XYZ file of C-alpha atoms in Angstrom:
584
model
C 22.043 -6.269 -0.680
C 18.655 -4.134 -0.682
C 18.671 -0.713 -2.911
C 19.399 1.449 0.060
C 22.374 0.195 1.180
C 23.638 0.580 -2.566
C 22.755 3.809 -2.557
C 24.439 4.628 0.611
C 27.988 2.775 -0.575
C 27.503 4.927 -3.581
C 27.251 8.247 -2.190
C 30.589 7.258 0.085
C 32.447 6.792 -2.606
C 31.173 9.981 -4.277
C 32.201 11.659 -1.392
C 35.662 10.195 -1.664
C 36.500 10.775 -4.978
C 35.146 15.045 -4.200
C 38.095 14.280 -1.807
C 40.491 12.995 -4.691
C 39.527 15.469 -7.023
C 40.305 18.999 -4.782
C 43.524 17.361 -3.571
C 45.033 19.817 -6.147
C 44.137 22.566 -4.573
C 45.716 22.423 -1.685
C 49.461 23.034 -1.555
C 49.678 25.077 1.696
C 48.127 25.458 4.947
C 46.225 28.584 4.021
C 44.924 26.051 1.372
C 43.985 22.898 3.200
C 42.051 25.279 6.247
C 40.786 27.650 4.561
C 40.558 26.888 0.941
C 43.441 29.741 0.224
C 40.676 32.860 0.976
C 39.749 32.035 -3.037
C 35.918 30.372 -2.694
C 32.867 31.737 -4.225
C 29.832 33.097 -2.197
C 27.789 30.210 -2.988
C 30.401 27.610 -1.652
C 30.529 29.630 1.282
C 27.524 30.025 2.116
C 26.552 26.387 1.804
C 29.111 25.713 4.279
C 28.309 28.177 6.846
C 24.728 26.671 6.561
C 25.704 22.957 6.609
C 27.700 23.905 10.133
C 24.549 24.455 11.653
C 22.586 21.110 10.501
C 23.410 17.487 10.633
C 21.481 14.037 10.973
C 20.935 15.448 14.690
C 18.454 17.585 13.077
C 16.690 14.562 11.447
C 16.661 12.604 15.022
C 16.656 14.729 18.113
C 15.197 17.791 16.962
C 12.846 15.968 14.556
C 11.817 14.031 17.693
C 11.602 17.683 19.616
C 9.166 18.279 16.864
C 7.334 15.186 17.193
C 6.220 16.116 21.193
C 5.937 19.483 20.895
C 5.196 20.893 16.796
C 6.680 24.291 16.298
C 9.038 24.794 19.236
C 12.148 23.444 17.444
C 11.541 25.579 14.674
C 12.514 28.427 17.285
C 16.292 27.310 17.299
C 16.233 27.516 13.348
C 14.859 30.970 12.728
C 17.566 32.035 15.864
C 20.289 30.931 13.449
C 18.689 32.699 10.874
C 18.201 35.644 13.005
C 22.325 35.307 13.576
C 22.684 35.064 9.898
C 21.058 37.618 8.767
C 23.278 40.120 11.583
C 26.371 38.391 9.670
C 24.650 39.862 6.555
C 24.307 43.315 8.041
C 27.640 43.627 9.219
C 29.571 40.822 10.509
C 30.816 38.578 7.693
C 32.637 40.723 5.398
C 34.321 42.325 8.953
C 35.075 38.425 9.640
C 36.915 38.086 5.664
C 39.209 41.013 6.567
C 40.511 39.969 9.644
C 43.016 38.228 6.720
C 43.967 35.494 9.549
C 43.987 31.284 8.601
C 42.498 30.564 11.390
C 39.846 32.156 13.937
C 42.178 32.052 16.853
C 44.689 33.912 14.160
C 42.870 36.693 15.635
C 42.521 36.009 18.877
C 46.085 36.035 19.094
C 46.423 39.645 17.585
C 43.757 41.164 19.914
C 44.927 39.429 22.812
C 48.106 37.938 23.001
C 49.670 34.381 23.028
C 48.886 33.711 26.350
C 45.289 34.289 25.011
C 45.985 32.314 22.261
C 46.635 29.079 24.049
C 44.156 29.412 26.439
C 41.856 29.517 23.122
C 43.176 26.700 21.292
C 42.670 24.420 23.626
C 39.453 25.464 25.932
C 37.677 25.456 22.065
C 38.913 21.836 21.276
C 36.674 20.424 23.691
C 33.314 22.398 22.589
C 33.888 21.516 18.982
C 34.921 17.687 19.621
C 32.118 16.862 21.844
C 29.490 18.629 19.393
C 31.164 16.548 16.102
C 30.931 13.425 18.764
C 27.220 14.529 19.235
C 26.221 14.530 15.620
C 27.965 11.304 14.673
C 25.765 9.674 17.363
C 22.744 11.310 15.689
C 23.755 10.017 12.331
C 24.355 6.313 13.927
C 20.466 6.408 15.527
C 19.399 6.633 12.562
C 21.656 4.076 10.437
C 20.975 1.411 13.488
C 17.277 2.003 12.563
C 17.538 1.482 9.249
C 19.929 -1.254 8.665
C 19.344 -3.217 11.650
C 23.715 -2.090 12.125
C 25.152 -1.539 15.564
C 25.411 1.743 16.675
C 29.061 1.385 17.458
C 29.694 -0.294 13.822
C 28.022 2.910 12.571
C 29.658 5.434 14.299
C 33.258 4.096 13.768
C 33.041 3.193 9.706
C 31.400 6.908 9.249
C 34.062 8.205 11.148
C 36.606 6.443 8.845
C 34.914 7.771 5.707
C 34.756 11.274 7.207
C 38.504 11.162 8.113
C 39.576 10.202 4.694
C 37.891 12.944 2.797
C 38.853 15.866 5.304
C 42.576 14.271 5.049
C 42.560 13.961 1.310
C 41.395 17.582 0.440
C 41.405 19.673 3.114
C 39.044 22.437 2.827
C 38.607 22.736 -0.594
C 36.938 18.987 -0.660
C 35.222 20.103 3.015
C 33.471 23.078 1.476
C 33.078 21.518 -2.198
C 30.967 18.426 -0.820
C 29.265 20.639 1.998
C 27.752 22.559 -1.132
C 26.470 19.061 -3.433
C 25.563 17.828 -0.057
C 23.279 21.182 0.479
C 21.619 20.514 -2.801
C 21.245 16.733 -1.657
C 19.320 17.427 1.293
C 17.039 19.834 0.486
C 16.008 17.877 -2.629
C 14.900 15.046 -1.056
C 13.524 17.015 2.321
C 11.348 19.209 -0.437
C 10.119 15.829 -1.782
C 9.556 14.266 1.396
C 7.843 17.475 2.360
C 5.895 17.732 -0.303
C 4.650 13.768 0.422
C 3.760 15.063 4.060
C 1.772 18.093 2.604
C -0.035 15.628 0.070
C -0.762 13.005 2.614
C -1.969 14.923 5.573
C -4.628 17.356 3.372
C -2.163 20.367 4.181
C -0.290 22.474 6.667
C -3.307 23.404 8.340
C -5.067 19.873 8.465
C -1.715 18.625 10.243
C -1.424 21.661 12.851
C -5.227 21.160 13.512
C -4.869 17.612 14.078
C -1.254 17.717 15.945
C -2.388 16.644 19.988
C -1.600 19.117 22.192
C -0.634 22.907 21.679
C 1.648 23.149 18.499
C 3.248 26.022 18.929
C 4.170 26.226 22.604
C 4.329 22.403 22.912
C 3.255 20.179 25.720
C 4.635 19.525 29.599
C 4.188 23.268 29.940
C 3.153 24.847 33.377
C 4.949 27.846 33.430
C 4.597 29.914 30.003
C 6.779 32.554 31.489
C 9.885 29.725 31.523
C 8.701 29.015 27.923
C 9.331 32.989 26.878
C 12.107 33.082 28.799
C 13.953 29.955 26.584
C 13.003 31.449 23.427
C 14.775 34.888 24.696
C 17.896 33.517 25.653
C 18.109 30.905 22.549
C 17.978 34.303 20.153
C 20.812 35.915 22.521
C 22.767 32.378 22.868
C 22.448 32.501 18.671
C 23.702 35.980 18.041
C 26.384 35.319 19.897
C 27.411 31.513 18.101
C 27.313 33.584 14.960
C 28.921 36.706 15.317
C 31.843 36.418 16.648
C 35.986 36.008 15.310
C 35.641 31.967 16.637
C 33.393 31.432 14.217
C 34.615 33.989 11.323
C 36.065 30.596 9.823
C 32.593 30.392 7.983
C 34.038 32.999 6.053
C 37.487 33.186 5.953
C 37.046 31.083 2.595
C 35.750 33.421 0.837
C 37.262 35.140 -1.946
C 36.722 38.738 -0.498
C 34.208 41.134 1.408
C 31.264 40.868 -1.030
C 31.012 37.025 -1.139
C 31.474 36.259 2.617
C 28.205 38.836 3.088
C 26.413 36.916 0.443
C 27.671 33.587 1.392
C 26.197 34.923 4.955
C 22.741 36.049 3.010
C 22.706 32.454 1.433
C 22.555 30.884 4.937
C 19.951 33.092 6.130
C 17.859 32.280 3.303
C 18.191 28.457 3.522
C 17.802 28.493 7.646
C 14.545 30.509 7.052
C 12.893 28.152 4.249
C 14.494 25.215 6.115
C 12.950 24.484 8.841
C 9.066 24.169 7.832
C 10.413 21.399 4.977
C 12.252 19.339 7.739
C 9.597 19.194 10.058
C 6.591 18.963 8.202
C 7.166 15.242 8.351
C 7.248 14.494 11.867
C 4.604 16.972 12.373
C 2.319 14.583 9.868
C 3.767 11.698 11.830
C 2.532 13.174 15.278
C -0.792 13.898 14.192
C -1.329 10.960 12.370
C 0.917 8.002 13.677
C 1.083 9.064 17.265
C 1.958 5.735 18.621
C 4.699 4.548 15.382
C 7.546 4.615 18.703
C 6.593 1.617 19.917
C 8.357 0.057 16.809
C 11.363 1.828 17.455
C 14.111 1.835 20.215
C 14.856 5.397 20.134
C 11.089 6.714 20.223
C 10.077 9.759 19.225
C 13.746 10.529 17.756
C 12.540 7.978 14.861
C 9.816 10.301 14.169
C 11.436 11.437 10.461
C 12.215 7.840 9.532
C 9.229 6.236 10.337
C 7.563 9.001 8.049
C 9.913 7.765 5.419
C 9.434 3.786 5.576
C 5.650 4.281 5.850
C 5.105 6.977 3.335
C 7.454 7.407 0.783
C 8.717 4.865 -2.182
C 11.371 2.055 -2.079
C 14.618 3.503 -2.049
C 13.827 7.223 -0.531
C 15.454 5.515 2.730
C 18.450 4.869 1.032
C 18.777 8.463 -0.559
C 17.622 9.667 2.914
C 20.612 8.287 4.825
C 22.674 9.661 2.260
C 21.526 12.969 3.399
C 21.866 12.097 6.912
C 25.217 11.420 6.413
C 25.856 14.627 4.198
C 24.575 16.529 6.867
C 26.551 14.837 9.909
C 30.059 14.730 7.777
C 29.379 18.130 6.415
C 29.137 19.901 10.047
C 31.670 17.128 11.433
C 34.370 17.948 8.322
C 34.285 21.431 9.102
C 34.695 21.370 12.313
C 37.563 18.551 12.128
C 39.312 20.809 9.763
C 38.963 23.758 11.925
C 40.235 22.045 14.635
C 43.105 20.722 13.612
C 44.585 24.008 11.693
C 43.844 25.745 15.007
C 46.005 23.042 16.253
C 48.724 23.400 13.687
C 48.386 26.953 13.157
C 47.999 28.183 16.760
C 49.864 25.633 19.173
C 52.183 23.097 16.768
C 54.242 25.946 14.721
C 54.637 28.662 16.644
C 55.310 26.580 20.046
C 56.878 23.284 19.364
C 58.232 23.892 15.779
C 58.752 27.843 15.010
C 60.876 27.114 11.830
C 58.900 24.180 10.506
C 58.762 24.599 6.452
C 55.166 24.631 4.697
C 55.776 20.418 3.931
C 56.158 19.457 7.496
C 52.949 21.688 8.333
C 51.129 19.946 5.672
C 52.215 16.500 7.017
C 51.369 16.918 10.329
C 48.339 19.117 9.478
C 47.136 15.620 8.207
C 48.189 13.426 10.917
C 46.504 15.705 13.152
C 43.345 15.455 11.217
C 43.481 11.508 11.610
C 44.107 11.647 15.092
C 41.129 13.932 15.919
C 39.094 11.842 13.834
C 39.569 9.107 15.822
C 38.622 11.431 19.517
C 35.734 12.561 17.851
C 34.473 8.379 17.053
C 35.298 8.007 20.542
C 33.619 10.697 21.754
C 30.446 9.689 19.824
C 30.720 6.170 21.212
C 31.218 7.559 24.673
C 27.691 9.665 24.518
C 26.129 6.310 22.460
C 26.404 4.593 26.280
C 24.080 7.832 27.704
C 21.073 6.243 25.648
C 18.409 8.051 28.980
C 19.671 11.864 27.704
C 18.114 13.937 25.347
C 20.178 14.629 22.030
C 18.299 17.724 22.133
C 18.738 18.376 25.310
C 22.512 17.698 24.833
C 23.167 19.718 22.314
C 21.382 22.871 23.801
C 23.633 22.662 27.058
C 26.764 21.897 25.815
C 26.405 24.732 23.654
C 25.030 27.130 26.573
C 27.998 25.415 29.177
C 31.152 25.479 27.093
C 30.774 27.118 23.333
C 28.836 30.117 24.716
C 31.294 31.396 27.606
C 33.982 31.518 24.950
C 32.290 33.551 22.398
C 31.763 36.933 25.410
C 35.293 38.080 25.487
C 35.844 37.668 21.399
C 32.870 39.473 20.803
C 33.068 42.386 23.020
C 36.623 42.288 22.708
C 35.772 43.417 18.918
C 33.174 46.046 20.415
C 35.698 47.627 23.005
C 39.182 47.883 22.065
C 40.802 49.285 24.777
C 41.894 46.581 27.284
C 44.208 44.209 28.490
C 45.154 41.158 26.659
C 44.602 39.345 30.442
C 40.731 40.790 29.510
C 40.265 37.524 27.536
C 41.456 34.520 29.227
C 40.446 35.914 32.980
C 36.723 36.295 31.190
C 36.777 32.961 29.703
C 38.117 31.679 33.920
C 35.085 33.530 35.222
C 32.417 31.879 32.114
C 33.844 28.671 33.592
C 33.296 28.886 37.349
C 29.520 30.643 35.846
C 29.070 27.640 34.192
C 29.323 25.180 36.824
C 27.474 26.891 39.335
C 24.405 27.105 36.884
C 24.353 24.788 34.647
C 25.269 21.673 37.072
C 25.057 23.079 40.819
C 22.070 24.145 40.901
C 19.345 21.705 40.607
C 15.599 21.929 40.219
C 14.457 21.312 43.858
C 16.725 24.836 44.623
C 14.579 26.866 41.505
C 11.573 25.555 42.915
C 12.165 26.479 46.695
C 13.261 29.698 45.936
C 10.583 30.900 44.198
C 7.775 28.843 46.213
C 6.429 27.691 43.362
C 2.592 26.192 42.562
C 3.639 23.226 40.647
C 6.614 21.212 40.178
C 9.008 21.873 37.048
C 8.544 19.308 34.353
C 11.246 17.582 32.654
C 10.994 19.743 30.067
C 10.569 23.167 31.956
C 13.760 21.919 33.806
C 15.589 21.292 30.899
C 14.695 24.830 29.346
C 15.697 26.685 32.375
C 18.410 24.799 32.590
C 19.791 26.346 29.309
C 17.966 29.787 30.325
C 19.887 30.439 33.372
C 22.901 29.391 32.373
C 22.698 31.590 29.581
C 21.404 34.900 31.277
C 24.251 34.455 33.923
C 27.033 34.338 31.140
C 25.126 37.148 29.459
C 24.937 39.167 32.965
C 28.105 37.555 34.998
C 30.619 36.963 32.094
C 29.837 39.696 30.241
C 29.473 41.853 32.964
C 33.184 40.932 34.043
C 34.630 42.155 30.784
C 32.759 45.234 30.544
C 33.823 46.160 34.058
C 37.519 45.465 32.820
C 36.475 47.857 29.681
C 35.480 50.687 31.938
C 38.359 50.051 34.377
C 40.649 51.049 31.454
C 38.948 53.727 30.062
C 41.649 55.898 28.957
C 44.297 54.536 29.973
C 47.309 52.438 28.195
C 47.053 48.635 28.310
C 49.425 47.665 26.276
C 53.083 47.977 24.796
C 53.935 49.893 22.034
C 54.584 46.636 20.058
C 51.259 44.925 21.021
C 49.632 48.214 20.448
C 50.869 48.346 16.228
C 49.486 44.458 16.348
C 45.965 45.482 17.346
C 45.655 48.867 15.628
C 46.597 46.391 12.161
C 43.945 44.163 13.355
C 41.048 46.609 13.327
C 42.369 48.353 10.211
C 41.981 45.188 8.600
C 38.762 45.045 10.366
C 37.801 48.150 8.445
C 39.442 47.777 4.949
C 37.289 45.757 2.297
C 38.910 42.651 0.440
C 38.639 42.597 -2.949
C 39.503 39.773 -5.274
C 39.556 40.545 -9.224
C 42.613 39.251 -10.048
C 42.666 36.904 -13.781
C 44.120 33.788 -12.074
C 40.730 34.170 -9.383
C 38.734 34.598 -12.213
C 40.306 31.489 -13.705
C 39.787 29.948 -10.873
C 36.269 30.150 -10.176
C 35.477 29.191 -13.775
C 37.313 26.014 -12.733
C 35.183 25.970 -9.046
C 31.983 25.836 -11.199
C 32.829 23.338 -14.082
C 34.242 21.211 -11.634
C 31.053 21.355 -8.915
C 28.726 21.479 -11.659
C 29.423 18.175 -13.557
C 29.666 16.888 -10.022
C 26.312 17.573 -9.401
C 25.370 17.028 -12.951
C 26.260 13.806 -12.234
C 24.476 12.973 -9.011
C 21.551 15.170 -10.582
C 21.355 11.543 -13.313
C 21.996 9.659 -10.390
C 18.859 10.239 -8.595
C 16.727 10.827 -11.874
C 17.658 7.285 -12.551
C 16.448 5.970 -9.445
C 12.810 6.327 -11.074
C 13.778 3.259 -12.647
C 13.042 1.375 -9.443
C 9.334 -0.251 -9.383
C 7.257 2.135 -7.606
C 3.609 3.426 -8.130
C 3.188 6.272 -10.726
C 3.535 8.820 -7.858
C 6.682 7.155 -6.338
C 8.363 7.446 -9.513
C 7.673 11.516 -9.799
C 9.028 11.949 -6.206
C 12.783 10.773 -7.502
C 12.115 12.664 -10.989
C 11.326 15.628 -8.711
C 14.001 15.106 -6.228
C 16.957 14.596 -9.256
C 15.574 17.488 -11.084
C 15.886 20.022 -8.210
C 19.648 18.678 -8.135
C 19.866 18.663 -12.097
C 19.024 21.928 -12.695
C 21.696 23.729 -10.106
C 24.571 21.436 -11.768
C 23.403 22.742 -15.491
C 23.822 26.148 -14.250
C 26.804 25.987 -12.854
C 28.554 24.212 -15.703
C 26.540 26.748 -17.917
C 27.802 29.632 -16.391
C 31.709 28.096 -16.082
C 31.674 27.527 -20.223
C 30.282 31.285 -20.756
C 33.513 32.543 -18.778
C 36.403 29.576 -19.969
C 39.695 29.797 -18.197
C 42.245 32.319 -19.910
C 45.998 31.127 -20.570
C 48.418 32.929 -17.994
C 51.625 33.472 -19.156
C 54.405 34.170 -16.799
C-alpha cells in the first residue's frame, strides 16, 4: 500500500468519525437540515463556499484553464460577484425567512401547488449536478490509483452517504469547514511550488501559448463578451435567490449569515489565482503531459502534482478532491432530501407524522438519494466525448437557472398570483428546449451569414449565452407581464394574503441570537472543530517525516501549519468563553 492511498483511507475515516461526533446534535428535523438555525458565521460561510467548488474544479475547469489561461477564472469572480450582493443585502433577508427548508418559502409566497411543482422540478438540477461532481472526483482517483472509474464513483458515494446519514447538517457543515482549511492549504502550497518553479506569475502568463486571457479557438470576440455577460447575470441569479437561502438558513441570526456570505466572497476572490496557477505552469511548460493521460487536458492539475511536488502531496491532494466533491455533494444531498421530507413526505403523504418518524425516514431518504446520485454519476461516466465544463455550464443555464426567475422576482414584486410561479417555471421549460437543444449551430450561423464557422468552443459559449438571455428576456419577461397585469388588483384570499404579508415581515425583521444556551453552544462549536483541526493540523505536519528533499519537507510543514494555526484559534478562543452550567 503506497503513502497516498493511506492518506486517503485516513481522511475517510476522519470524515466519518466528524459524522459520529455531531450525531448529538441533531434531534429534530430543523436539526439534521439545517443545523437548528444555531451555526456560527464562519461555519456558514465555509459551506456556502464549498457549494460552489468540488474536484470538478480540479479536472474540468482546471483543464478549461489548461487551453485557454484566465477564462475560467471568469466563472469564479461571477460567484464572487453573487457573493458579495448576498453581503449587501441578500443573506441576512435569506436567515429571516425563518423556514427549514428553501421551498419552506416557496410555499408561503406561492402556494402548495407551487410547492410541489418546486420540490420536484429542483430534484433533478441538484441530482444531476452532485452526479456531475462525483464523476469529476472519480477522473481524478482513476488517474491516480490506476482504480476504475465506476469502483470510484460507487465507494465515494458510500462514504458520502454515511456521513450525511450519521449527522445531518451539523456533520455536513462541520466537515465542509476542516475540509475548507484542507484545500486551500495544500492549493497555497501547490501554488506556491508553481510560482517557484515557473520564475513567477508573469514568466508563466508570458510563456502560456496562445492568448491567456481570452483563450484560444476564438473567432468571434463579440461571442466571447457576450459569455462573460450572461455568466455574471446566470451567477447573480444562482446566488440570490430563496432556493438557495439554504446557504444560510444555518446560521445563528442576521449578522452571521451576512458574514458567513462576506467569508465566501473573500475565499472565491483569493481562490481562483491559487487553483489555477498550476495548470497554467503546466500549459506553458508541459504542453504535451496529455498524452500520458486518458482524460487530457482535464489531468492538467495532477500531472502538475506527480511531476512537481513531493511524495505524498498526491495523496493529501485527493483528500482534497474528495473534500471538495463530498462537501458540495453532502449539501446538496441533505438539501434534497429535507425538501423531500419537509415539502412533499409530511405534509402530503403523512400530515400527522411525529418528529421520530420524520427523522427515520429523513434518513432513509438520504440513503436512497445517495444511491440516484452514484447512478447518476455512473450514467454521465459512459459520456466520456462531453465536456465536464461544458456540462456543468448548461445544465446549470437549462434547468437550475429557469427556476431561480420566478423566486427571485417573486421576492422583488409581491403582488401576484400564486399560479405566477409554476406557469413561469412551464414557460423557462419550453425556453429551454427551444434554445438550449433545438437550435443548433448551422441555424446561428445562417442567420446571421456569418464569415467563419463557430468553433467548438464559440458553440459551446453561445450555447450557454442564448439560453441564458432568452430566460433572462422570455422567462422573466413572462412574470413581469403577470406583475403588471395585477397591478392593483387582489390576487389572493384573505387567508393566503396573512401567509405572505408574515413572509415579507419576516423578510424585514432581523434575527438575533444572544441567548446563554447559544452562547454555550458555540463555545462547544469551536472546541469541538478546533481540536478537530488541531488534529489534522499534526496530521499533515507529520507527513514531513516522509523522505523528501529539504524543500519537499517545508511544503507539508507549510501546508500543516496553515491548518495548525486556524485549529489553535479556535480552541483558543472556545477556552476564553467555557460553557456556563444551565439550570432549569
Amino acid at each position: 500500500m503506497t503513502i497516498d492511498t493511506v492518506v486517503v483511507l485516513a481522511y475517510f475515516f476522519f470524515l466519518i468519525a466528524i459524522g459520529w461526533m455531531f450525531r448529538k446534535f441533531t434531534t429534530s428535523t430543523s436539526d439534521y437540515f439545517r443545523g437548528g438555525g444555531k451555526m456560527l458565521w464562519w461555519m456558514v460561510g465555509a459551506t456556502a463556499f464549498m457549494t460552489q467548488f468540488s474536484a470538478w474544479t480540479f479536472t474540468g475547469a482546471a483543464g478549461r484553464a489548461f487551453s485557454d489561461g484566465f477564462v475560467v477564472v471568469i466563472l469564479f469572480l461571477a460567484n464572487a460577484f453573487g457573493y458579495f450582493c448576498n453581503y449587501l443585502y441578500f443573506a441576512p433577508k435569506f436567515r429571516q425567512l425563518r423556514v427549514v427548508t428553501a421551498i419552506d418559502a416557496i410555499r408561503i409566497r406561492f402556494g402548495k401547488t407551487s410547492e410541489q411543482f418546486f420540490t420536484w422540478a429542483g430534484l433533478p438540477d441538484s441530482l444531476i449536478s452532485s452526479g456531475i461532481w462525483l464523476n469529476g472526483l472519480a477522473i481524478f482517483v482513476a488517474a491516480v490509483f490506476d482504480i476504475p472509474m465506476e469502483a470510484t464513483i460507487v465507494v465515494t458515494g458510500l462514504v458520502l452517504m454515511l456521513m450525511a446519514v450519521t449527522g445531518g447538517s451539523w456533520a455536513v457543515v462541520a466537515s465542509d469547514f476542516m475540509q475548507m482549511l484542507v484545500i486551500m492549504a495544500v492549493t497555497i502550497t501547490c501554488a506556491v511550488a508553481a510560482y517557484y518553479h515557473g520564475g513567477g506569475i508573469g514568466n508563466i502568463v508570458s510563456s502560456f501559448e496562445g492568448n491567456f486571457y481570452t483563450g484560444n479557438n476564438l473567432n468571434y470576440m463579440s461571442i466571447f463578451v457576450l459569455w462573460v455577460v450572461f455568466i455574471f447575470i446566470k451567477q447573480f441569479g444562482v446566488m440570490n435567490n430563496s432556493i438557495n437561502a439554504y446557504r444560510y438558513l444555518c446560521a445563528k441570526d442576521s449578522v452571521n449569515a451576512r458574514k458567513a456570505a462576506g467569508l465566501a466572497c473573500s475565499l472565491m476572490i483569493v481562490g481562483p489565482i491559487i487553483w489555477f496557477l498550476p495548470p497554467w505552469y503546466v500549459a506553458a511548460f508541459m504542453p504535451d503531459f496529455a498524452a500520458g493521460y486518458d482524460v487530457g487536458g482535464d489531468a492538467a492539475y495532477l500531472a502538475f502534482v506527480e511531476k512537481l511536488m513531493p511524495a505524498g502531496m498526491v495523496g493529501l491532494l485527493m483528500s482534497a478532491m474528495f473534500a471538495a466533491t463530498m462537501s458540495s455533494m453532502d449539501s446538496g444531498l441533505n438539501r434534497n432530501a429535507g425538501i423531500f421530507v419537509i415539502n412533499f413526505y409530511s405534509p402530503i403523504l403523512r400530515p400527522n407524522a411525529t418528529q421520530k418518524e420524520l427523522m427515520a425516514v429523513s434518513k432513509i431518504t438520504t440513503v436512497l438519494m445517495s444511491f440516484i446520485i452514484i447512478g447518476v454519476a455512473l450514467f454521465i461516466n459512459s459520456l466520456r466525448d462531453l465536456s465536464l465544463f461544458d456540462i456543468v455550464l448548461n445544465v446549470g443555464a437549462l434547468i437550475g437557472f429557469p427556476m431561480l426567475i420566478p423566486v427571485f422576482l417573486g421576492m422583488m414584486f409581491r403582488n401576484t398570483p400564486d399560479w405566477s410561479a409554476w406557469a413561469t417555471l412551464i414557460v423557462g421549460g419550453i425556453v429551454s428546449y427551444v434554445f438550449g437543444i433545438a437550435i443548433e449551430a448551422h441555424h446561428i450561423e445562417s442567420l446571421f451569414n456569418l464569415e467563419h464557422s463557430l468553433t467548438g468552443r464559440e458553440w459551446s459559449d453561445l450555447k450557454v449565452t442564448l439560453s441564458l438571455a432568452a430566460h433572462v428576456i422570455l422567462t422573466g419577461g413572462f412574470f413581469l407581464t403577470i406583475v403588471f397585469a395585477y397591478r392593483g388588483r387582489e390576487c389572493r384570499t384573505p387567508e393566503r394574503e396573512a401567509q405572505v404579508t408574515e413572509l415579507f415581515n419576516n423578510w424585514n425583521t432581523p434575527v438575533v441570537a444572544d441567548s446563554e444556551e447559544q452562547q454555550n453552544l458555540d463555545t462547544k462549536q469551536r472546541s469541538m472543530l478546533g481540536n478537530l483541526i488541531c488534529v489534522a493540523g499534526f496530521g499533515i505536519l507529520a507527513m514531513a517525516l516522509i523522505p523528501n528533499d529539504p524543500i519537499g519537507r517545508m511544503m507539508f510543514l507549510l501546508c500543516g501549519s496553515l491548518v495548525l494555526v486556524v485549529g489553535v484559534l479556535l480552541v483558543t478562543a472556545a477556552n476564553k468563553n467555557q460553557p456556563k452550567v444551565i439550570t432549569q
